[in-house]
Each structure stands twice: as structure tokens, then as C-alpha cells.
């Protein structure tokens, strides 16, 4: 059986399972659509949260970014994991005790203001749409390779599949689908990693293999990798970058994580407040299984690629283009791997042509520029092919990559649709809308969000994980501070919270758009996106904490200058922080 047919069978079987579950668990009421009727077991919810959480950015893109840069990009791991702990300890139990369906509902009630709620809806939609662009980009990459079509076609196929099961199932369908998707994605990520770790180090556990001895050279694996990348003019794989940027970017991802609406709403689906903490604990266990493996996958993929191009080592001749392996031919059809023979010798020159210190070496070897461009997002998906693993493993990783992208896209789309149908239409524009009408609005808004994300995903502002990092920055600057102040401060009032959110969101958006283009449309940026132009050297992906500081500062100063919140609101804040006695959800 050829690889294409095998891919179709494995991916097709996984999709049939997801859509079957969505139909079986189809939401029949708004309580089921928004919060799965609050009947989800904490272990199941932990698994669903992990699938919701480990998006295309985690599965497809994160190991690729670590592979491309090395240790400096481990900030993605630290920020996302640390943020999850922050969310579990500081937000999840309190929000569940409050007993509403959505984040804007909490903000509207806590700050006794429809204006605050409307601003929260706007923040939530901007964050979620930016995040969905990253997911659709990742899904498009996966579909393009395994269905052997170009990236744009892959993106439209991905959007059609998400439309079917997210619009049908609501939170109830999505929760049980995500449990299945977690199982698929973790098996798909682990099996190739185990095979490759065994091949390179003889150790079956990838996270131990990373620190083991490279079998062929007898050197520690990371030392061997440092040696081959520096021989080609790249920075050492284990070298550190700017500590300020590392700190700010990690902080941006951490507090952005804790402010992500699609993860927060998962904690509204459990029966009790204690279950919200247990769900968070289980989710952390399930997330750790993938996050411990990612650095090993990145390092081993980078070594395998260089070994493919320089089979006798970087000091010797590179492989001839006509003799290139099949995996390169396969990925060239997607447009995500490109070769340009700049010196006309018919061989693949792969090195860092931007390194001034390497120019003399390159000239001596007759190289006139790097000839191979590899999109970081393909590394995890191409890894089994590079390592020449069996066909079923390649099909499995295709199913895993798609499961990761689609599970998160569904969770984000649900956050968008509930914000529009519940917070905007039901509680604002048409208060007497029927439950059936509200469900219809939710599904239409979800379809609209899919269309917008797909159109923007055709020209994304970066690799999948970089686009997602922008969403985290926006969440850090707008949602996280207001949730923290809403739970832990009785003095912050509606005017302070509303202005804080607006200042955090607007300043962060302007900083992002200045470098990445208005609404991420290519060619509309006002300043070239290069480190020399950054304000105080802070890149757009690390600007979230600055926006958060402005949000906190504005809210505090304005609240101190205006009237304190009413007594009943202060009592409400006091009651949220008491761990016991959480009642059922108040009627929406």
C-alpha cells in the first residue's frame, strides 16, 4: 500500500471517530453547548483541556522553533507550562465558583458594567481569532503534505472539517472529541520520538536520550549538535539569547496562558469547585507527556536534517540535489521546503549566510548563499520520513498533527461563538431570544469566525507557534489583569477595569500592527520587523507584559480616583475567595 493511501486511511479513521463522537454527544440545549451541562469528570476534563491546550503550535510548531534556534526558544516550553500552573492556582477554582458560562459574563457581573463586558467580548474575539489563525496555519501545513496539495487548499479542507464537528457538537461534543484527540496526538507524538531516540542514542526515552551519548560519534548528543551547527555558521544550539527578552517573552506566555478564554471556559464544565483544581492537575500531567518530549524531538530533527544534507559531516561535500531523499521531494510539493542552486554546482548548500564570521569559510568552499529554505512548521511532521520510519508511523503523525490543530481550533471557536451569542446577543441586543434562536446565533457566529480565520491564515504573520505567541501577548495585556483584579481586589471598580482593558489591548495591538502589519495583513506594517527597530529591544511577541503593566496601572490609578464599587460587589469578591460552599451555576 502506498503512503498516500495509508495516510488517507489513518487520518480518515480518526476523523470518522471525531465526527461520530460529535454526533453522539450533540448539544441539545445552551447549557450543553456552552458548558457540557457541567457533568464532565475531572480526569476526562483534564485530558480534554490538554488537547485544547496542546494546539498546532505545541504539536507541529514548537519543536520546530526549538530545532531552528535551540535553547533560546525553550522559552515557549517554560512560559506555556508555567502559565498553566498560574491558571490552575490563581484563576480556575474562583471562576468556577462564580458559576457563569463565559469570561465576559464574569467581568460584566464583577465590575457591574455592560461596558466592561462589551470590552471583554472585543478582547476575547481579537485574542481568539489571532489564535485560530495559528491553528488553521498548522492544520493547513499538515493537510497540504499528507493529501499532497498546496498549503492554501490544505487550509480550506481544514476549515471545512472544523466547521462540521465544532458547529454540530458545542462544548459537549467538543469535550468528548478532545479526549479522543488527546489520545491520538500523544501516541502520534511519542512513537516517532521513541524510534528516533533509539536510532540516535540507543535510549528509548526521548527526554533521557537528549542528554545521552550520540551512538555514531561517541559524543554527548547536544555536544555533537553544537559541533555540527557551529561548523555551518549557526549559533551553538545550547547558547543563550538576551536574558531580558527571554524573561519578558516567558512572562508574556505565562500570564497570557492564564488569560486565555478558551482554556478558562473548560473549568466551567466540571460539577464542583474542587473538580476545577483536579482538572487542572490532571491536565498538567497530560501536557507534561508531550512537553518533556518536545526538546528531544527538536534537537534530533535538526541533527537528522544536517546528516541528510552532509552525510559525511559538514566539512565534506553536501549531497547532490538530484540524489536528495524522498522526504525532501515530498515536502517540496507543498512549497514549505525550497531549493535554489545559487552557485550552479548541483549540490545543496545549507548554512547560515547571515553570519559575518562564516563568510570567508563559505567563499573558500565556493558557496554563494544558503540554498535550502525549510519552514520550521514541517520539522515534526517530516521527522518520521527523515528518520526513514515505517509508513504507518508517518500516517499516525499526520493524524496527530491534525488532531492537535483541530481540537484547539474547536475550543477557540466555541469561545468566540459563546461571546457573540451569549454575551452580545442574549444579554445585550435581544434579551428575550429563545434558546433555539441563541443556539442558531452561536452556530452562525462560529461559521463566520472559521471563515475569517481561514482567510487570514492564507497569509499568517509568522509560523504557527509565533502567531499563537501573539495571541498570548494580547491575552496577557487585556484579559489576565482584569481577572486577577476582579478576584483579588475589592477596590477596582468598573471604570478602572474598562479603561485598563482598553489601554492594554490598544497599546499592544498598535505595537504588534506597527511591525507585523495592520490586522496582520502583509505589506501594511509601518516599521520593518527587525531587532534594530524594536522599542528597547523588545520584539512584538514579548510585548504582552508591558501591556499588562499598563492595564494594571491604569485600572489602579483610575479606581483610586473614582468611587469604590458598591458593597454587594465587594461582598461578592469576598465570597468568591472562600473555597467552600460553591453552589450550582446561576441561571444565564
Coordinates of C-alpha atoms in Angstrom, one line a residue:
X1 CA 0.0 0.0 0.0
X2 CA 1.4 3.4 -0.9
X3 CA 2.0 6.1 1.6
X4 CA -0.8 8.4 0.3
X5 CA -3.4 5.7 0.7
X6 CA -2.1 4.8 4.2
X7 CA -2.3 8.5 5.3
X8 CA -5.9 8.7 4.0
X9 CA -6.9 5.5 5.9
X10 CA -5.4 6.6 9.2
X11 CA -6.5 10.2 9.0
X12 CA -9.9 9.2 7.7
X13 CA -10.4 6.7 10.5
X14 CA -9.5 9.4 13.2
X15 CA -11.9 11.9 11.6
X16 CA -14.7 9.4 11.4
X17 CA -14.2 8.8 15.2
X18 CA -14.3 12.6 16.0
X19 CA -17.4 13.3 13.9
X20 CA -19.1 10.2 15.3
X21 CA -18.4 11.4 18.8
X22 CA -19.7 14.9 17.9
X23 CA -22.9 13.5 16.6
X24 CA -23.3 11.1 19.6
X25 CA -22.7 14.0 22.1
X26 CA -24.6 16.6 20.1
X27 CA -25.6 19.6 22.2
X28 CA -29.4 19.8 22.6
X29 CA -29.5 22.9 24.9
X30 CA -27.5 26.0 25.5
X31 CA -26.2 24.5 28.8
X32 CA -24.8 21.6 26.9
X33 CA -23.5 23.8 24.1
X34 CA -21.6 26.2 26.4
X35 CA -20.6 24.1 29.4
X36 CA -21.4 20.4 28.6
X37 CA -24.2 20.6 31.3
X38 CA -21.4 20.8 34.0
X39 CA -21.2 17.0 34.0
X40 CA -17.6 16.2 32.9
X41 CA -15.4 14.0 35.0
X42 CA -12.1 15.8 36.2
X43 CA -9.8 13.3 34.5
X44 CA -11.7 13.5 31.3
X45 CA -11.8 17.2 31.6
X46 CA -8.0 17.2 32.2
X47 CA -7.4 15.2 29.0
X48 CA -9.8 17.4 27.0
X49 CA -8.1 20.5 28.5
X50 CA -4.7 19.1 27.5
X51 CA -5.9 18.6 23.9
X52 CA -7.5 22.0 23.8
X53 CA -4.2 23.4 25.2
X54 CA -1.7 21.5 23.0
X55 CA -2.5 23.1 19.8
X56 CA -0.8 23.0 16.4
X57 CA 1.7 25.4 18.0
X58 CA 2.7 22.8 20.6
X59 CA 2.5 19.7 18.4
X60 CA 3.6 21.0 15.0
X61 CA 5.5 24.2 15.5
X62 CA 7.1 24.3 19.0
X63 CA 9.7 21.5 18.4
X64 CA 10.4 23.1 15.0
X65 CA 11.1 26.5 16.6
X66 CA 13.4 24.9 19.3
X67 CA 15.1 22.9 16.4
X68 CA 15.7 26.1 14.4
X69 CA 17.1 28.2 17.2
X70 CA 18.0 25.9 20.1
X71 CA 18.0 26.6 23.8
X72 CA 16.9 30.2 23.5
X73 CA 13.5 29.0 22.2
X74 CA 12.8 26.8 25.2
X75 CA 11.0 29.9 26.5
X76 CA 7.9 28.5 24.7
X77 CA 8.1 25.5 27.0
X78 CA 8.7 27.4 30.2
X79 CA 6.1 30.1 29.5
X80 CA 3.3 27.8 28.5
X81 CA 3.9 25.3 31.3
X82 CA 4.4 28.0 34.0
X83 CA 1.3 29.8 32.8
X84 CA -0.7 26.7 33.2
X85 CA 0.3 26.4 36.9
X86 CA -0.7 30.1 37.3
X87 CA -4.1 29.4 35.8
X88 CA -4.7 26.3 38.0
X89 CA -3.8 28.1 41.2
X90 CA -5.0 31.7 40.8
X91 CA -8.0 31.6 38.4
X92 CA -9.7 28.3 37.6
X93 CA -11.3 27.5 41.0
X94 CA -12.5 31.0 41.6
X95 CA -14.0 31.4 38.2
X96 CA -15.8 28.0 38.5
X97 CA -17.1 29.0 41.9
X98 CA -18.6 32.2 40.4
X99 CA -20.7 29.8 38.3
X100 CA -21.2 31.5 34.9
X101 CA -20.6 30.2 31.4
X102 CA -18.1 32.8 29.9
X103 CA -15.3 35.1 30.8
X104 CA -17.1 38.3 29.7
X105 CA -20.1 37.2 32.0
X106 CA -17.7 37.2 35.0
X107 CA -16.2 40.6 34.0
X108 CA -19.6 42.1 33.4
X109 CA -21.0 40.9 36.8
X110 CA -17.9 41.5 38.9
X111 CA -17.5 45.1 37.5
X112 CA -21.3 45.7 37.4
X113 CA -21.0 47.1 33.9
X114 CA -22.2 46.2 30.5
X115 CA -19.4 48.4 29.0
X116 CA -16.8 46.3 30.8
X117 CA -18.5 43.2 29.5
X118 CA -18.6 44.5 25.9
X119 CA -14.8 45.4 26.0
X120 CA -14.1 41.9 27.4
X121 CA -16.1 40.4 24.4
X122 CA -14.0 42.5 21.9
X123 CA -10.7 41.4 23.7
X124 CA -11.8 37.8 23.6
X125 CA -12.7 37.9 19.9
X126 CA -9.4 39.5 18.9
X127 CA -7.4 37.1 21.0
X128 CA -9.3 34.0 19.8
X129 CA -9.2 35.0 16.1
X130 CA -5.4 35.6 16.3
X131 CA -5.0 32.2 18.0
X132 CA -7.2 30.4 15.4
X133 CA -5.1 31.8 12.6
X134 CA -2.1 29.9 14.1
X135 CA -4.2 26.7 14.3
X136 CA -5.5 26.9 10.8
X137 CA -1.9 27.6 9.6
X138 CA -0.8 24.4 11.3
X139 CA -3.7 22.3 10.0
X140 CA -3.1 23.7 6.5
X141 CA 0.6 22.6 6.7
X142 CA -0.5 19.0 7.8
X143 CA -3.2 18.6 5.2
X144 CA -1.0 20.0 2.4
X145 CA 1.6 17.4 2.9
X146 CA -0.5 14.3 3.6
X147 CA -3.1 15.0 0.9
X148 CA -0.3 16.2 -1.4
X149 CA -2.0 19.5 -2.2
X150 CA -0.7 23.1 -1.7
X151 CA -0.9 24.9 1.6
X152 CA -3.9 27.1 0.6
X153 CA -6.0 24.1 -0.4
X154 CA -5.0 22.3 2.8
X155 CA -6.2 25.3 4.8
X156 CA -9.7 25.2 3.2
X157 CA -10.0 21.5 3.8
X158 CA -9.1 22.0 7.5
X159 CA -11.7 24.8 7.9
X160 CA -14.4 22.5 6.4
X161 CA -13.6 19.7 8.9
X162 CA -13.6 22.1 11.9
X163 CA -16.9 23.5 10.7
X164 CA -18.6 20.1 10.7
X165 CA -17.8 19.0 14.2
X166 CA -17.5 22.2 16.1
X167 CA -20.7 23.7 14.8
X168 CA -22.6 20.4 15.5
X169 CA -21.3 19.5 18.9
X170 CA -20.8 22.6 21.0
X171 CA -18.9 22.1 24.3
X172 CA -20.4 18.7 25.0
X173 CA -19.4 17.3 21.6
X174 CA -16.0 19.1 21.7
X175 CA -15.1 17.8 25.2
X176 CA -15.5 14.1 24.2
X177 CA -13.9 14.7 20.8
X178 CA -10.9 16.3 22.5
X179 CA -10.4 13.3 24.8
X180 CA -10.1 11.1 21.6
X181 CA -7.9 13.7 20.0
X182 CA -5.6 13.8 23.0
X183 CA -5.1 10.0 22.9
X184 CA -4.4 10.2 19.1
X185 CA -2.0 13.1 19.4
X186 CA 0.1 11.8 22.3
X187 CA 0.5 8.4 20.7
X188 CA 1.4 10.1 17.4
X189 CA 4.0 12.4 19.1
X190 CA 5.6 9.7 21.3
X191 CA 6.1 6.8 18.9
X192 CA 8.3 8.5 16.3
X193 CA 10.2 10.2 19.2
X194 CA 10.9 6.8 20.8
X195 CA 12.1 5.3 17.4
X196 CA 14.4 8.3 16.7
X197 CA 15.8 8.4 20.2
X198 CA 16.6 4.7 19.9
X199 CA 18.3 5.2 16.5
X200 CA 20.5 8.1 17.6
X201 CA 21.3 7.3 21.3
X202 CA 20.0 3.7 22.0
X203 CA 17.8 5.2 24.7
X204 CA 14.0 4.6 24.3
X205 CA 13.0 7.6 26.4
X206 CA 13.5 10.8 24.3
X207 CA 13.8 13.1 27.3
X208 CA 16.7 11.0 28.6
X209 CA 18.0 10.4 25.0
X210 CA 18.5 14.2 24.7
X211 CA 21.2 14.0 27.4
X212 CA 22.6 10.6 26.3
X213 CA 25.6 9.8 24.1
X214 CA 25.2 10.0 20.3
X215 CA 25.9 6.4 19.3
X216 CA 27.7 7.1 16.0
X217 CA 30.2 9.8 17.3
X218 CA 30.5 8.7 20.9
X219 CA 29.9 12.4 21.9
X220 CA 27.0 13.6 24.1
X221 CA 24.1 14.3 21.7
X222 CA 23.9 18.1 22.5
X223 CA 27.7 18.5 22.1
X224 CA 27.6 16.7 18.8
X225 CA 24.7 19.0 17.7
X226 CA 26.6 22.2 18.9
X227 CA 29.6 21.0 16.8
X228 CA 27.7 20.5 13.5
X229 CA 25.6 23.7 13.7
X230 CA 28.6 25.9 14.5
X231 CA 30.5 24.2 11.6
X232 CA 27.8 25.7 9.4
X233 CA 27.9 29.2 10.8
X234 CA 24.9 28.9 13.1
X235 CA 24.9 29.9 16.8
X236 CA 25.6 27.0 19.2
X237 CA 22.4 25.0 19.8
X238 CA 22.8 25.3 23.6
X239 CA 23.7 29.1 23.5
X240 CA 21.5 31.6 25.4
X241 CA 20.0 34.7 23.9
X242 CA 19.1 38.1 25.5
X243 CA 18.1 37.5 29.1
X244 CA 15.7 40.5 29.1
X245 CA 13.8 39.2 26.1
X246 CA 13.8 35.7 27.4
X247 CA 12.3 36.9 30.7
X248 CA 9.7 39.1 29.0
X249 CA 8.7 36.5 26.5
X250 CA 8.4 33.8 29.1
X251 CA 6.3 36.1 31.3
X252 CA 4.1 37.1 28.3
X253 CA 3.4 33.4 27.6
X254 CA 2.8 32.7 31.3
X255 CA 0.3 35.4 32.0
X256 CA -1.2 35.1 28.5
X257 CA -1.9 31.4 29.2
X258 CA -3.7 32.4 32.4
X259 CA -5.9 34.8 30.4
X260 CA -6.8 32.6 27.5
X261 CA -10.6 32.4 27.3
X262 CA -10.8 29.0 25.5
X263 CA -8.8 27.3 28.3
X264 CA -10.7 29.1 31.1
X265 CA -14.1 28.0 29.9
X266 CA -13.0 24.4 30.2
X267 CA -13.2 24.8 34.0
X268 CA -16.9 25.8 33.8
X269 CA -17.7 22.2 32.6
X270 CA -17.0 20.4 35.9
X271 CA -19.6 19.7 38.6
X272 CA -17.7 21.2 41.7
X273 CA -15.0 23.8 42.5
X274 CA -12.7 21.1 43.8
X275 CA -13.0 19.4 40.4
X276 CA -11.7 22.5 38.7
X277 CA -8.4 22.1 40.7
X278 CA -8.2 18.4 40.0
X279 CA -8.9 19.0 36.3
X280 CA -6.0 21.5 36.2
X281 CA -3.7 19.0 37.9
X282 CA -4.6 16.1 35.5
X283 CA -4.2 18.5 32.5
X284 CA -0.7 19.3 33.7
X285 CA 0.2 15.6 33.8
X286 CA -1.1 15.0 30.3
X287 CA 0.6 18.2 29.0
X288 CA 3.9 17.1 30.6
X289 CA 4.0 13.9 28.5
X290 CA 4.3 16.0 25.3
X291 CA 6.3 18.9 26.7
X292 CA 9.1 16.7 28.1
X293 CA 9.5 15.1 24.7
X294 CA 9.4 18.3 22.5
X295 CA 13.1 19.5 23.2
X296 CA 14.4 16.0 22.2
X297 CA 12.2 15.9 19.1
X298 CA 13.6 19.4 18.1
X299 CA 17.3 18.5 18.7
X300 CA 17.1 15.1 17.0
X301 CA 15.3 16.5 14.0
X302 CA 17.9 19.2 13.5
X303 CA 20.7 16.7 13.7
X304 CA 19.0 14.3 11.3
X305 CA 18.4 17.1 8.7
X306 CA 22.1 18.2 8.7
X307 CA 23.2 14.5 8.5
X308 CA 20.9 14.1 5.5
X309 CA 22.4 17.1 3.7
X310 CA 26.0 16.4 4.8
X311 CA 26.2 12.5 5.0
X312 CA 29.9 12.6 5.7
X313 CA 29.8 15.7 8.0
X314 CA 29.7 19.4 7.4
X315 CA 33.4 19.5 6.4
X316 CA 32.7 17.3 3.4
X317 CA 30.7 17.7 0.2
X318 CA 26.9 18.2 0.5
X319 CA 24.5 15.8 -1.1
X320 CA 23.6 16.4 -4.8
X321 CA 20.2 17.9 -5.4
X322 CA 19.3 15.0 -7.8
X323 CA 20.2 12.5 -5.1
X324 CA 18.1 14.2 -2.4
X325 CA 16.0 11.9 -0.3
X326 CA 12.3 11.3 -0.9
X327 CA 11.1 13.3 2.1
X328 CA 12.6 16.5 0.5
X329 CA 10.8 15.7 -2.8
X330 CA 7.5 15.2 -0.9
X331 CA 7.7 18.5 1.1
X332 CA 8.8 20.5 -2.0
X333 CA 5.3 19.9 -3.5
X334 CA 3.8 21.9 -0.5
X335 CA 6.1 24.9 -1.1
X336 CA 7.3 24.7 2.5
X337 CA 10.7 23.4 1.6
X338 CA 12.5 25.3 -1.3
X339 CA 15.9 24.8 -3.0
X340 CA 17.7 27.4 -5.2
X341 CA 21.1 26.4 -6.8
X342 CA 22.9 29.7 -6.3
X343 CA 26.4 28.6 -7.3
X344 CA 25.2 26.1 -10.0
X345 CA 27.1 23.1 -8.6
X346 CA 24.0 20.9 -8.3
X347 CA 24.6 20.3 -4.6
X348 CA 22.5 21.5 -1.6
X349 CA 24.4 24.2 0.4
X350 CA 22.8 24.7 3.8
X351 CA 24.4 27.1 6.2
X352 CA 23.9 30.5 7.9
X353 CA 24.8 33.0 5.2
X354 CA 23.9 35.9 7.6
X355 CA 26.9 35.1 9.9
X356 CA 29.6 37.6 9.1
X357 CA 32.3 35.3 10.7
X358 CA 31.4 32.5 8.3
X359 CA 31.7 34.4 5.1
X360 CA 35.4 33.6 4.5
X361 CA 34.8 29.8 5.0
X362 CA 31.8 29.9 2.7
X363 CA 33.8 31.7 0.0
X364 CA 36.7 29.2 0.2
X365 CA 34.2 26.4 -0.3
X366 CA 32.6 28.1 -3.3
X367 CA 29.3 28.8 -1.6
X368 CA 27.4 31.9 -2.7
X369 CA 24.5 31.8 -0.2
X370 CA 22.2 29.4 1.6
X371 CA 20.3 27.3 -0.9
X372 CA 17.8 25.4 1.2
X373 CA 14.8 27.1 3.0
X374 CA 13.0 24.9 5.5
X375 CA 9.8 26.1 7.1
X376 CA 10.1 25.3 10.9
X377 CA 6.5 24.1 10.9
X378 CA 7.3 21.0 8.9
X379 CA 10.0 19.5 11.2
X380 CA 7.8 17.4 13.5
X381 CA 5.7 16.2 10.6
X382 CA 8.7 15.4 8.4
X383 CA 10.7 13.8 11.3
X384 CA 9.5 10.2 10.7
X385 CA 10.3 10.5 7.0
X386 CA 13.7 11.9 7.7
X387 CA 14.5 9.1 10.1
X388 CA 13.0 6.5 7.5
X389 CA 10.5 5.1 9.9
X390 CA 7.7 2.8 8.7
X391 CA 4.7 4.2 6.7
X392 CA 2.2 3.7 9.4
X393 CA 4.2 6.0 11.8
X394 CA 4.1 8.7 9.1
X395 CA 0.3 8.3 8.8
X396 CA 0.0 8.4 12.6
X397 CA 1.9 11.7 13.0
X398 CA -0.4 13.2 10.3
X399 CA -3.4 12.2 12.3
X400 CA -1.8 13.6 15.5
X401 CA -0.9 16.9 13.9
X402 CA -4.4 17.4 12.6
X403 CA -5.9 16.3 16.0
X404 CA -3.8 19.0 17.8
X405 CA -4.8 21.8 15.4
X406 CA -8.4 20.9 15.2
X407 CA -9.0 20.3 18.9
X408 CA -7.7 23.8 19.8
X409 CA -9.5 25.5 16.9
X410 CA -12.8 24.0 18.1
X411 CA -12.3 25.3 21.6
X412 CA -11.4 28.8 20.4
X413 CA -14.4 28.9 18.0
X414 CA -16.6 27.9 20.9
X415 CA -15.2 30.8 23.0
X416 CA -15.9 33.2 20.1
X417 CA -19.4 31.9 19.4
X418 CA -20.4 32.0 23.1
X419 CA -19.1 35.5 23.5
X420 CA -21.2 36.7 20.5
X421 CA -24.4 34.7 21.1
X422 CA -24.5 34.7 24.9
X423 CA -22.7 37.9 25.9
X424 CA -23.6 40.1 23.0
X425 CA -26.9 38.9 21.6
X426 CA -28.7 37.2 24.6
X427 CA -27.5 39.6 27.4
X428 CA -27.4 42.8 25.3
X429 CA -29.1 43.1 22.0
X430 CA -32.0 40.6 22.2
X431 CA -32.6 39.6 25.9
X432 CA -35.8 37.6 25.1
X433 CA -34.3 35.4 22.4
X434 CA -35.3 31.8 22.6
X435 CA -32.9 29.0 23.5
X436 CA -33.2 27.7 19.9
X437 CA -32.5 31.2 18.5
X438 CA -29.5 31.6 20.7
X439 CA -28.1 28.2 19.6
X440 CA -28.6 29.3 15.9
X441 CA -26.7 32.6 16.5
X442 CA -23.9 30.6 18.2
X443 CA -23.5 28.3 15.2
X444 CA -23.7 31.2 12.7
X445 CA -21.0 33.2 14.6
X446 CA -18.8 30.1 14.8
X447 CA -19.1 29.7 11.0
X448 CA -18.2 33.4 10.5
X449 CA -15.1 33.0 12.8
X450 CA -13.9 30.0 10.8
X451 CA -14.2 32.0 7.5
X452 CA -12.2 35.0 8.9
X453 CA -9.5 32.8 10.5
X454 CA -9.1 30.8 7.2
X455 CA -8.8 34.0 5.1
X456 CA -6.2 35.5 7.5
X457 CA -4.4 32.1 7.7
X458 CA -3.6 32.2 4.0
X459 CA -1.0 34.8 4.8
X460 CA -0.2 34.3 8.5
X461 CA 2.1 36.8 10.4
X462 CA 4.6 34.0 11.3
X463 CA 5.0 30.3 11.9
X464 CA 2.1 28.6 13.8
X465 CA 3.7 29.0 17.3
X466 CA 4.8 32.6 16.6
X467 CA 1.2 33.6 15.6
X468 CA -0.1 31.8 18.7
X469 CA 2.5 33.7 20.8
X470 CA 0.9 37.0 19.6
X471 CA -2.5 35.8 20.9
X472 CA -0.9 35.1 24.3
X473 CA 0.6 38.6 24.3
X474 CA -2.9 40.1 23.7
X475 CA -4.4 37.9 26.4
X476 CA -1.6 38.9 28.8
X477 CA -2.3 42.6 28.2
X478 CA -6.1 42.6 28.3
X479 CA -7.8 39.6 30.0
X480 CA -5.3 38.4 32.6
X481 CA -5.0 41.7 34.6
X482 CA -8.8 42.2 34.8
X483 CA -9.4 38.6 36.0
X484 CA -6.7 38.9 38.7
X485 CA -8.0 42.3 39.9
X486 CA -11.6 41.0 39.8
X487 CA -10.8 38.1 42.1
X488 CA -8.2 39.6 44.4
X489 CA -9.1 43.3 44.7
X490 CA -12.3 44.7 46.1
X491 CA -11.2 48.3 45.3
X492 CA -11.0 48.1 41.5
X493 CA -14.2 49.5 40.0
X494 CA -15.9 49.3 36.6
X495 CA -14.4 52.5 35.2
X496 CA -10.8 51.4 36.1
X497 CA -11.3 47.8 34.8
X498 CA -12.8 49.0 31.5
X499 CA -10.1 51.7 30.8
X500 CA -7.4 49.2 31.9
X501 CA -8.5 46.6 29.4
X502 CA -8.8 49.2 26.6
X503 CA -5.3 50.7 27.3
X504 CA -3.7 47.2 27.5
X505 CA -5.4 46.0 24.3
X506 CA -5.0 49.1 22.2
X507 CA -1.3 49.7 23.1
X508 CA -0.4 46.0 22.5
X509 CA -2.3 45.9 19.2
X510 CA -0.6 49.1 17.9
X511 CA 2.8 47.7 18.8
X512 CA 2.0 44.4 17.0
X513 CA 0.5 46.1 14.0
X514 CA 3.4 48.6 13.7
X515 CA 5.8 45.7 13.0
X516 CA 3.5 42.9 11.6
X517 CA 1.0 45.0 9.5
X518 CA -2.5 46.2 10.2
X519 CA -4.6 43.2 11.2
X520 CA -1.6 41.1 10.2
X521 CA -2.1 41.9 6.5
X522 CA 1.3 41.6 4.8
X523 CA 2.8 44.8 3.5
X524 CA 0.9 47.2 5.8
X525 CA 3.5 47.4 8.6
X526 CA 4.8 50.9 9.5
X527 CA 8.3 49.7 10.7
X528 CA 10.4 46.9 9.4
X529 CA 10.2 43.9 11.7
X530 CA 14.0 43.7 12.6
X531 CA 15.6 43.7 16.1
X532 CA 17.3 47.1 15.4
X533 CA 13.9 48.8 15.2
X534 CA 12.4 47.3 18.4
X535 CA 11.5 49.7 21.3
X536 CA 14.1 49.0 24.0
X537 CA 14.9 45.8 22.0
X538 CA 11.5 44.2 22.9
X539 CA 10.1 42.1 20.0
X540 CA 6.3 42.1 19.3
X541 CA 6.0 38.5 20.7
X542 CA 7.4 39.7 24.1
X543 CA 5.3 42.9 24.5
X544 CA 2.4 41.3 26.4
X545 CA 3.8 42.1 30.0
X546 CA 4.3 45.8 29.1
X547 CA 0.6 45.9 28.0
X548 CA -0.4 44.1 31.2
X549 CA 1.6 46.6 33.4
X550 CA -0.2 49.5 31.6
X551 CA -3.5 47.7 32.2
X552 CA -2.9 47.1 35.9
X553 CA -1.5 50.7 36.3
X554 CA -4.5 52.4 34.5
X555 CA -7.1 50.3 36.4
X556 CA -5.5 51.1 39.8
X557 CA -5.0 54.8 39.2
X558 CA -8.5 55.4 37.8
X559 CA -10.1 53.3 40.5
X560 CA -8.4 55.2 43.3
X561 CA -9.6 58.5 41.7
X562 CA -13.2 57.3 41.4
X563 CA -15.9 55.8 43.6
X564 CA -15.4 52.4 45.2
X565 CA -17.5 49.5 44.0
X566 CA -20.9 49.0 45.7
X567 CA -21.0 46.9 48.9
X568 CA -22.8 44.0 47.3
X569 CA -19.9 43.7 44.7
X570 CA -17.3 43.8 47.4
X571 CA -19.2 41.0 49.3
X572 CA -19.3 39.0 46.0
X573 CA -15.5 39.3 45.7
X574 CA -15.1 38.1 49.3
X575 CA -17.4 35.1 48.7
X576 CA -15.6 34.0 45.5
X577 CA -12.3 33.7 47.5
X578 CA -13.9 31.4 50.1
X579 CA -13.1 27.8 49.0
X580 CA -16.2 26.1 50.3
X581 CA -19.9 26.2 49.5
X582 CA -19.9 26.8 45.8
X583 CA -23.4 26.4 44.6
X584 CA -24.8 25.5 41.2
X585 CA -24.5 27.8 38.3
X586 CA -26.7 30.9 38.4
X587 CA -29.2 30.9 35.5
X588 CA -27.9 32.7 32.4

